[in-house]
PDB file of C-alpha atoms in Angstrom:
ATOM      1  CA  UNK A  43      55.578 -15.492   4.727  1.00 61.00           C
ATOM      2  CA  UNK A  44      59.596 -16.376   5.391  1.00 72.00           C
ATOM      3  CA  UNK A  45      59.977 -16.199   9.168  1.00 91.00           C
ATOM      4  CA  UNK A  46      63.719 -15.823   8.325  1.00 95.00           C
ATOM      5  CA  UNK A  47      65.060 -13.466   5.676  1.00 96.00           C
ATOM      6  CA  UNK A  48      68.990 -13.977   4.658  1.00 97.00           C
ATOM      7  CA  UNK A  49      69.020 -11.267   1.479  1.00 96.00           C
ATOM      8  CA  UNK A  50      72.372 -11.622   0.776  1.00 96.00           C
ATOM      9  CA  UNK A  51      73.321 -15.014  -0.806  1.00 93.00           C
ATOM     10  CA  UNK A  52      76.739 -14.833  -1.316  1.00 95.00           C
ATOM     11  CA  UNK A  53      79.496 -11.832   0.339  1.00 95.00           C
ATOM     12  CA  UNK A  54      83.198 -10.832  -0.048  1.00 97.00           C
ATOM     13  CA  UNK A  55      85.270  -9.527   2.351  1.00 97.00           C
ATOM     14  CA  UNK A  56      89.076  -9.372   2.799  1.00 97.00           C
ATOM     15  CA  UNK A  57      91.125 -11.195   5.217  1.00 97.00           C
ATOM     16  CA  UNK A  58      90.975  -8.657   8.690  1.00 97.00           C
ATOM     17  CA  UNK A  59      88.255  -6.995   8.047  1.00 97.00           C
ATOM     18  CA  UNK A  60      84.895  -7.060   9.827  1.00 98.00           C
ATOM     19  CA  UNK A  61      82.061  -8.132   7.541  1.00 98.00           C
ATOM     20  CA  UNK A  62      78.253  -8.026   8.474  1.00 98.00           C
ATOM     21  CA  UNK A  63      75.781 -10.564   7.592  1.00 98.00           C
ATOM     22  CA  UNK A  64      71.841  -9.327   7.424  1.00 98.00           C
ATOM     23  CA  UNK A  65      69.333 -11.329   8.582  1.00 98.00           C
ATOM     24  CA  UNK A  66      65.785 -10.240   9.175  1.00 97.00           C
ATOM     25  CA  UNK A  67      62.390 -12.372  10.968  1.00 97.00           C
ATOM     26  CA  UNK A  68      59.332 -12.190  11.334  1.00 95.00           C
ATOM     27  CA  UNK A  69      57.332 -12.966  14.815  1.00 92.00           C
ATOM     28  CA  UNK A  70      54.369 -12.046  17.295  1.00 90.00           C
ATOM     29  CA  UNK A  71      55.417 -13.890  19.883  1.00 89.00           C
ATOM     30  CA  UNK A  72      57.307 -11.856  22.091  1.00 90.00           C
ATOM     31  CA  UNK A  73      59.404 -14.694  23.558  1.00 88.00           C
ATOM     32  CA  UNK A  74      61.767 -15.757  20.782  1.00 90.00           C
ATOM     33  CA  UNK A  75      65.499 -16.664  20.473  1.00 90.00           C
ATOM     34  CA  UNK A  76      68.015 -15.683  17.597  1.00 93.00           C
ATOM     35  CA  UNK A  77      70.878 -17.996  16.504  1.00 93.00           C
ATOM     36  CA  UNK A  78      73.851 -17.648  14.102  1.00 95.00           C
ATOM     37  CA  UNK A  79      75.140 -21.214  12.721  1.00 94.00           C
ATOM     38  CA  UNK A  80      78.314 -21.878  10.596  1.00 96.00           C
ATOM     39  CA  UNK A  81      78.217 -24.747   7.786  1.00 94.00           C
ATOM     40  CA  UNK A  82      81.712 -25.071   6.073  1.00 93.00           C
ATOM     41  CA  UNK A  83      81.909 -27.662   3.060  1.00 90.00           C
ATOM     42  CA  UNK A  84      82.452 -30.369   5.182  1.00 86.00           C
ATOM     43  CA  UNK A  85      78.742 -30.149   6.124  1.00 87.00           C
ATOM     44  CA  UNK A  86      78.576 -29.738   9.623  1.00 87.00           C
ATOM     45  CA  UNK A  87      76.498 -27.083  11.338  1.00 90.00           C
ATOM     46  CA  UNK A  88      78.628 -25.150  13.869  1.00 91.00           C
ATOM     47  CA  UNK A  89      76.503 -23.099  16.765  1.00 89.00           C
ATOM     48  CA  UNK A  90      78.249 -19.323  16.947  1.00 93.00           C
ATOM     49  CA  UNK A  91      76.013 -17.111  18.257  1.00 93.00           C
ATOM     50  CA  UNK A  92      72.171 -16.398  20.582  1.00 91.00           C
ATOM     51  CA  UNK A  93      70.460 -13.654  21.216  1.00 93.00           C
ATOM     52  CA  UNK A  94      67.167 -13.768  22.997  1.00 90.00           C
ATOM     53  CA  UNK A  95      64.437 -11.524  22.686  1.00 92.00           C
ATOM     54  CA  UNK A  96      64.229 -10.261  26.121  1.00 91.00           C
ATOM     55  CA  UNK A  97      68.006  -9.629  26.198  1.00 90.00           C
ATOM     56  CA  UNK A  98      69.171  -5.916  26.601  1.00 88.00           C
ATOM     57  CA  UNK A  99      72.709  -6.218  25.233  1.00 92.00           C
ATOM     58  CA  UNK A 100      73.840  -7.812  22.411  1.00 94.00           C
ATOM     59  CA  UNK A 101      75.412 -10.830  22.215  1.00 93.00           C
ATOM     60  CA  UNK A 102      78.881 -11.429  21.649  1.00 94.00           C
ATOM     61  CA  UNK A 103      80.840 -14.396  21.400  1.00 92.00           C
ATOM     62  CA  UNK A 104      84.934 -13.729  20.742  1.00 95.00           C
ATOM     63  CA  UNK A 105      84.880 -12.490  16.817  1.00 97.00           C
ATOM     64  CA  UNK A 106      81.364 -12.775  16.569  1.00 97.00           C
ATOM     65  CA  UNK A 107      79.238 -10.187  17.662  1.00 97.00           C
ATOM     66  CA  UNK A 108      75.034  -9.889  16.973  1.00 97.00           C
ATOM     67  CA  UNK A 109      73.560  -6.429  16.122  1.00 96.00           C
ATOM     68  CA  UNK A 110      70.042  -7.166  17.559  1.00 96.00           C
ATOM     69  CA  UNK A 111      67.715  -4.395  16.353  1.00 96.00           C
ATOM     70  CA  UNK A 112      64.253  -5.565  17.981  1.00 95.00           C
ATOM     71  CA  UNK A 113      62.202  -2.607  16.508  1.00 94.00           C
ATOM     72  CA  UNK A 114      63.182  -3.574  12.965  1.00 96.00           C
ATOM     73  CA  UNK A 115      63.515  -7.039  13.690  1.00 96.00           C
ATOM     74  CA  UNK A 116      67.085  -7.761  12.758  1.00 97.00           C
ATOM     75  CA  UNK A 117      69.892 -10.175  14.220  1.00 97.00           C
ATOM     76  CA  UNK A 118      72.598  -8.996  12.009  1.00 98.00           C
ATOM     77  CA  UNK A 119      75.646 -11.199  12.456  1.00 98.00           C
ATOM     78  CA  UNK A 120      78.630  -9.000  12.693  1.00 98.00           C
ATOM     79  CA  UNK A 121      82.805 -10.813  11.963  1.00 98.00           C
ATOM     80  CA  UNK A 122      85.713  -8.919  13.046  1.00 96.00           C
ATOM     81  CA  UNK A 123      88.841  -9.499  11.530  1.00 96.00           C
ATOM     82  CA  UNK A 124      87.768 -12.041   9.339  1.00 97.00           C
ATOM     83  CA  UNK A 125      90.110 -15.137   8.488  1.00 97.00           C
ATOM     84  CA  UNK A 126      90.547 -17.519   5.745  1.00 97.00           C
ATOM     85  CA  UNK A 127      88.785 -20.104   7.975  1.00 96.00           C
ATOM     86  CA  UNK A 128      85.792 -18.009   8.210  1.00 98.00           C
ATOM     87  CA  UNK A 129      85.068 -18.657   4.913  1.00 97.00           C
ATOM     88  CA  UNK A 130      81.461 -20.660   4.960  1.00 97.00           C
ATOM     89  CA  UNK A 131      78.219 -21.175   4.512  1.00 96.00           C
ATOM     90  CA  UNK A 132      76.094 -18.457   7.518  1.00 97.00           C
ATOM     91  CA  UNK A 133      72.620 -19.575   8.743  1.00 96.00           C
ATOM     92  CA  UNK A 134      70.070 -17.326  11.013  1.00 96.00           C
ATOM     93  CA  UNK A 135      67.464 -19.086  12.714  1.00 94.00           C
ATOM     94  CA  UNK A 136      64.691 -18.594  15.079  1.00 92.00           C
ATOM     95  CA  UNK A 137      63.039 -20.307  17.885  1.00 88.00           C
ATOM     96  CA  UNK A 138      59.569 -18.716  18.921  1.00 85.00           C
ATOM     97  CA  UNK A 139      57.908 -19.142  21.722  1.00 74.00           C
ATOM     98  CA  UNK A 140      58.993 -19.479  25.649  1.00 54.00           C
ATOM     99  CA  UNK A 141      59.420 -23.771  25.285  1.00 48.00           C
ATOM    100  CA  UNK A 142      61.815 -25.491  23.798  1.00 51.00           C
ATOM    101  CA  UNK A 143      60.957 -25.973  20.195  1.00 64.00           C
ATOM    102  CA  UNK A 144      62.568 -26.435  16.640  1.00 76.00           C
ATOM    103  CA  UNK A 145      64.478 -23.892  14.859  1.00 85.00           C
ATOM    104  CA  UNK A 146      63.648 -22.492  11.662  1.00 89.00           C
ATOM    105  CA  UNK A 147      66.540 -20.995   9.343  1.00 92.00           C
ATOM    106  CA  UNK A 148      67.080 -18.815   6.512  1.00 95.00           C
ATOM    107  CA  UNK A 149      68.380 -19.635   3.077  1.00 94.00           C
ATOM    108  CA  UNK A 150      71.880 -18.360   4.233  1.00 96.00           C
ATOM    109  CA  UNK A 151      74.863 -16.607   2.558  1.00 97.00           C
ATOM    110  CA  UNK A 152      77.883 -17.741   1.215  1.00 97.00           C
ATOM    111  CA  UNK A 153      81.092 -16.197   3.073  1.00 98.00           C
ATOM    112  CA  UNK A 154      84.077 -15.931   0.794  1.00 97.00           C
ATOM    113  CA  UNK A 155      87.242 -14.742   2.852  1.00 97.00           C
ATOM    114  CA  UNK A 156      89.946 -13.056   0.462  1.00 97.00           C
ATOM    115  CA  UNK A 157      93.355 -13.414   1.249  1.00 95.00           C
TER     116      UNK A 157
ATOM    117  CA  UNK B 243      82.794 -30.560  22.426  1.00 56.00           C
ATOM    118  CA  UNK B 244      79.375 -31.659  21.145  1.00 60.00           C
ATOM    119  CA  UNK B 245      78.663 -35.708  20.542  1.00 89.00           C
ATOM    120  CA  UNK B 246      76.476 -36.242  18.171  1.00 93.00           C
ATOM    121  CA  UNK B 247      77.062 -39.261  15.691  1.00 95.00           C
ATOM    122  CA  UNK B 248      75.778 -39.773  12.201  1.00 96.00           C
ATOM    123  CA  UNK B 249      76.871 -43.188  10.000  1.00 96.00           C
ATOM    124  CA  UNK B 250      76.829 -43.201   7.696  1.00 95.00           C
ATOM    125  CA  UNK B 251      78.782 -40.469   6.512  1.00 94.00           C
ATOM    126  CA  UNK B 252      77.822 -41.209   2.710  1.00 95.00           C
ATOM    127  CA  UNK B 253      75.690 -43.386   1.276  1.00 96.00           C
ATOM    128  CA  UNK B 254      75.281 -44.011  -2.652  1.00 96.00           C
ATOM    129  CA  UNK B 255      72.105 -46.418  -2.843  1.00 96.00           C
ATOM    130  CA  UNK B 256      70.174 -47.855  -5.733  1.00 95.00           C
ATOM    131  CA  UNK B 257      66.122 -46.767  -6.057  1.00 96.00           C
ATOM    132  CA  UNK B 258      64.071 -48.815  -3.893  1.00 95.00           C
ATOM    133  CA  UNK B 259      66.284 -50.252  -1.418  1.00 95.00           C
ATOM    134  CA  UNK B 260      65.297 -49.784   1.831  1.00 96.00           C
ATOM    135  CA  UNK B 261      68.142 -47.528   4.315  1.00 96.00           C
ATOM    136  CA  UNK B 262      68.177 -46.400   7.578  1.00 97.00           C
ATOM    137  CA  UNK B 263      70.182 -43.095   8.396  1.00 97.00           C
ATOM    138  CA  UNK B 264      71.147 -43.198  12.372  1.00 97.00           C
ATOM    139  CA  UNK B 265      72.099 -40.749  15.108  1.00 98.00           C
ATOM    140  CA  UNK B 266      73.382 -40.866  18.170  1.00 97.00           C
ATOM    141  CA  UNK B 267      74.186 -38.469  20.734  1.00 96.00           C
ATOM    142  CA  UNK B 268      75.748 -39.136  24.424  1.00 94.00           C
ATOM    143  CA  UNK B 269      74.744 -35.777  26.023  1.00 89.00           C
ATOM    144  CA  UNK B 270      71.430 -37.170  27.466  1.00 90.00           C
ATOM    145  CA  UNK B 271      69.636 -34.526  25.567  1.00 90.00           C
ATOM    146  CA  UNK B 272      65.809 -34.855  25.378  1.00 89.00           C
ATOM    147  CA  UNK B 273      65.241 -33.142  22.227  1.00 90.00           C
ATOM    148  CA  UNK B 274      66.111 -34.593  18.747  1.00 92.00           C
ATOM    149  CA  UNK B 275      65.682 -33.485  15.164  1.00 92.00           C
ATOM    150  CA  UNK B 276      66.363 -34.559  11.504  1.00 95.00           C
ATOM    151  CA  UNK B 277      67.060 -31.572   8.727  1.00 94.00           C
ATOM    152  CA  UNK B 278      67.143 -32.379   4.906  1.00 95.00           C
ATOM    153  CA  UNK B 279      69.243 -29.998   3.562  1.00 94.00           C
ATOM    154  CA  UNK B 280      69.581 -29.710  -0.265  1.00 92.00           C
ATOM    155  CA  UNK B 281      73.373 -28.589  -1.589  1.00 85.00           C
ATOM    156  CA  UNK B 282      73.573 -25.007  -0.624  1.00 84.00           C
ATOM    157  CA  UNK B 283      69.990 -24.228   0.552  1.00 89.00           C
ATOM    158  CA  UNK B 284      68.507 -23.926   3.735  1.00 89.00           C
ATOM    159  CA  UNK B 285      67.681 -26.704   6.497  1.00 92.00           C
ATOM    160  CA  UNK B 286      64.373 -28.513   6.405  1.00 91.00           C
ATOM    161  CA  UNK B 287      63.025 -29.750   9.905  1.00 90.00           C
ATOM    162  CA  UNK B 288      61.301 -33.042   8.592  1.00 93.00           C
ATOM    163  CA  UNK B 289      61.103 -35.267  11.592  1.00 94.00           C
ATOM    164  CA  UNK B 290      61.782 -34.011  15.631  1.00 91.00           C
ATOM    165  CA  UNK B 291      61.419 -35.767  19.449  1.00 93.00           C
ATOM    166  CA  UNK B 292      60.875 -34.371  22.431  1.00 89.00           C
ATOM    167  CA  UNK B 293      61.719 -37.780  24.294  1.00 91.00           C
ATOM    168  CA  UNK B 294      61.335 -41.456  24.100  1.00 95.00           C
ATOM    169  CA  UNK B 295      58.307 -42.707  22.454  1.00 95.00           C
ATOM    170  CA  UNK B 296      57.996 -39.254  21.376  1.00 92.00           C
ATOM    171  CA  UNK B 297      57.909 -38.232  17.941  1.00 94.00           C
ATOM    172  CA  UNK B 298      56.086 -35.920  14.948  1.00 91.00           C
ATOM    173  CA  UNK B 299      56.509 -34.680  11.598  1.00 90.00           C
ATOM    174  CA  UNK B 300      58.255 -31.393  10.837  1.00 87.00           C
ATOM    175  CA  UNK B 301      57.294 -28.597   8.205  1.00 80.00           C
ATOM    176  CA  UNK B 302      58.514 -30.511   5.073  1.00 83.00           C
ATOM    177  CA  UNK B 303      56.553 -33.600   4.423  1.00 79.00           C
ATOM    178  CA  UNK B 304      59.091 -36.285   3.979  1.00 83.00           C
ATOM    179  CA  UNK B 305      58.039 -39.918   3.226  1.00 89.00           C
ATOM    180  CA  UNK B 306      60.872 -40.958   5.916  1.00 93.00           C
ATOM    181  CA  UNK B 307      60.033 -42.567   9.324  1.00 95.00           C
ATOM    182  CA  UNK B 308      61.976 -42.124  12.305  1.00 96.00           C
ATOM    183  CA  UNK B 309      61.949 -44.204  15.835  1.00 96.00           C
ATOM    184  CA  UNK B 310      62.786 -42.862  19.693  1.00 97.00           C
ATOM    185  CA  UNK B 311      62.951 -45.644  21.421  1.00 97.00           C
ATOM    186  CA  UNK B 312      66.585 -44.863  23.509  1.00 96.00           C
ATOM    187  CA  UNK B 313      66.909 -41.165  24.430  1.00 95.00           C
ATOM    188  CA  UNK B 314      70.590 -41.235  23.062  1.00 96.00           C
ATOM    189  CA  UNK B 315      69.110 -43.405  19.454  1.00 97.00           C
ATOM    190  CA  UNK B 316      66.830 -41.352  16.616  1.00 97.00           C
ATOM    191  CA  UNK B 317      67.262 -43.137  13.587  1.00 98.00           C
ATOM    192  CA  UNK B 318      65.561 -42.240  10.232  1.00 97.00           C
ATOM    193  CA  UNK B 319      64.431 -45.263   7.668  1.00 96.00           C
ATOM    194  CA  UNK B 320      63.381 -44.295   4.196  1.00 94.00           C
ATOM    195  CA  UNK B 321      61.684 -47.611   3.354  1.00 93.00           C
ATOM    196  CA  UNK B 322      62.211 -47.519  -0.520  1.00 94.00           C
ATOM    197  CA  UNK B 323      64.646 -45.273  -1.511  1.00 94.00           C
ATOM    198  CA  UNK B 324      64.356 -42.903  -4.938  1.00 94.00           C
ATOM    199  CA  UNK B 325      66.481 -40.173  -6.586  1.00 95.00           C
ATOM    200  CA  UNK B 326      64.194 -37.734  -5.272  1.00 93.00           C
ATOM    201  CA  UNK B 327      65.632 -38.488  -1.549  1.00 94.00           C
ATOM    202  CA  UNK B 328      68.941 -37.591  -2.617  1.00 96.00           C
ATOM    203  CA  UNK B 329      70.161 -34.601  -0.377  1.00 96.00           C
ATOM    204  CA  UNK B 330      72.115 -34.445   3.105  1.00 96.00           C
ATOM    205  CA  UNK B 331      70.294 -35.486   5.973  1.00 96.00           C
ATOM    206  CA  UNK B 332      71.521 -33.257   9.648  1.00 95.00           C
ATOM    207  CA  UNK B 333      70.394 -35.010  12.873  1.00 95.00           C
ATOM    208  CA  UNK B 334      70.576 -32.580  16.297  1.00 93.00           C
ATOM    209  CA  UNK B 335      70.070 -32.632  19.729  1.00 91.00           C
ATOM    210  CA  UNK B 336      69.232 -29.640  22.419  1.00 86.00           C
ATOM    211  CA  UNK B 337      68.251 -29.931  25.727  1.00 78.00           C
ATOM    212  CA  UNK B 338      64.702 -29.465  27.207  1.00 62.00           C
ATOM    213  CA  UNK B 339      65.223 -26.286  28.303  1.00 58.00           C
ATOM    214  CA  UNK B 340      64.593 -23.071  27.053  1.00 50.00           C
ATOM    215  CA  UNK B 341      67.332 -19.967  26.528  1.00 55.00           C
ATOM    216  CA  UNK B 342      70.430 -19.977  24.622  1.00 58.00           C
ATOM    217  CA  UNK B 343      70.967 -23.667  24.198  1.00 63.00           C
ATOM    218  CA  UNK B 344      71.600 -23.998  20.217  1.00 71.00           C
ATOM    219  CA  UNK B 345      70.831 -27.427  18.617  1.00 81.00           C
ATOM    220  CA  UNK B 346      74.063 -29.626  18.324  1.00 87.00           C
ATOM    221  CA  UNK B 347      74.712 -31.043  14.570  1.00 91.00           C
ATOM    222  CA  UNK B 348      75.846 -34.096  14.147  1.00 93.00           C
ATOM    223  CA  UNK B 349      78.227 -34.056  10.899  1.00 92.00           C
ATOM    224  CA  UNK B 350      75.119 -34.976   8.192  1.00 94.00           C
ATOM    225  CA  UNK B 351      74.796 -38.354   5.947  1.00 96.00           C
ATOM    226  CA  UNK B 352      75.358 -37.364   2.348  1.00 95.00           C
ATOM    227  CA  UNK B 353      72.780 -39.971   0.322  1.00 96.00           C
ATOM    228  CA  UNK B 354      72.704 -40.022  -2.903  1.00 96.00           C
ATOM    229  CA  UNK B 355      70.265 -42.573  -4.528  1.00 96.00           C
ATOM    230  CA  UNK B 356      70.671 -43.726  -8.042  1.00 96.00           C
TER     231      UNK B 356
END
């Protein structure tokens, strides 16, 4: 079973507006953490955003802001005001358990900023 | 700022030749990994180290081999090289804790062999 599910592969969204990325995983450990990367053509994977499981609020890092639904298990990525910049490859991915240990990602979707 | 070093950037290679892919990162951080990552599709965690002399396979069985012998040096050798090892290759680093601490990407080696 996909421990990380990205549905949408590819989105649209104008330049200034807010645009929300879905991503949905699947656990049983209760100690888990959430993470948001950013790949633009060059290739590089850019860290944006983590949630943990035990966290209360969401997680919010200047534009970026996480929608962490725990009962349905989803880490929605949310982008305010979105910019030509923004335009990129998005990656979720999870880290289970309470030690340190790799990440596993979704398949990702394809952010296309309009001017 | 992270600093995390990959060389080479790109690499066009002929079948069989034998490469090695390195990564370096001057943050002291225990943990290192090695993604393959085909054009446009998710990461694959083939090769990870939790420390010097440290190191095991990841969920994608990869014919590479990779060394820890420096904690700052995690380089990956593909001994003979074929068209089917064409794809980007992403090295990271975290630390050994747990919590927010996101892997650091180094900037990927594009290989492409012929």
């Amino acid at each position: 079973a996909q421990k990380i599910t990205q549905t949408q592969p590819g989105m649209f969204v104008q330049e200034k507006e807010a645009v929300t990325l879905d991503c949905t995983y699947d656990t049983s450990d209760p100690s888990y953490g959430l993470f948001w990367y950013k790949q633009p053509s060059s290739g590089e994977m850019i860290f944006l955003i983590y949630q943990g499981s035990y966290d209360q609020q969401n997680a919010t890092e200047g534009r970026y802001s996480l929608n962490f639904q725990k009962a349905r298990k989803s880490a929605n990525l949310v982008i305010s005001a979105s910019q030509l910049g923004d335009s990129a490859m998005y990656f979720c991915a999870m880290r289970e358990g309470g030690s340190a240990r790799q990440l596993t990602f979704g398949s990702g979707t394809q952010l296309t900023v309009l001017p | 700022e992270a600093d995390i070093y990959q060389t080479p950037r790109y690499l066009v290679i002929g079948t069989g030749k034998k490469i090695t892919l390195e990564c370096s990162q001057t943050m002291g951080h225990d943990k290192m990994y090695w993604y393959q990552q085909d054009p446009g599709m998710e990461l694959h965690l083939i090769h990870y180290s939790y420390g010097v002399n440290s190191t095991e396979k990841g969920d994608l069985s990869s014919e590479s081999t990779v060394s820890r012998i420096r904690t700052e040096h995690f380089p990956l050798t593909l001994e003979s090289a074929r068209p089917s090892h064409t794809s980007q290759y992403l090295c990271a680093s975290s630390e050994a804790g747990t919590g927010g601490d996101g892997q650091y990407f180094g900037p990927g080696t594009r290989l492409t062999v012929t």
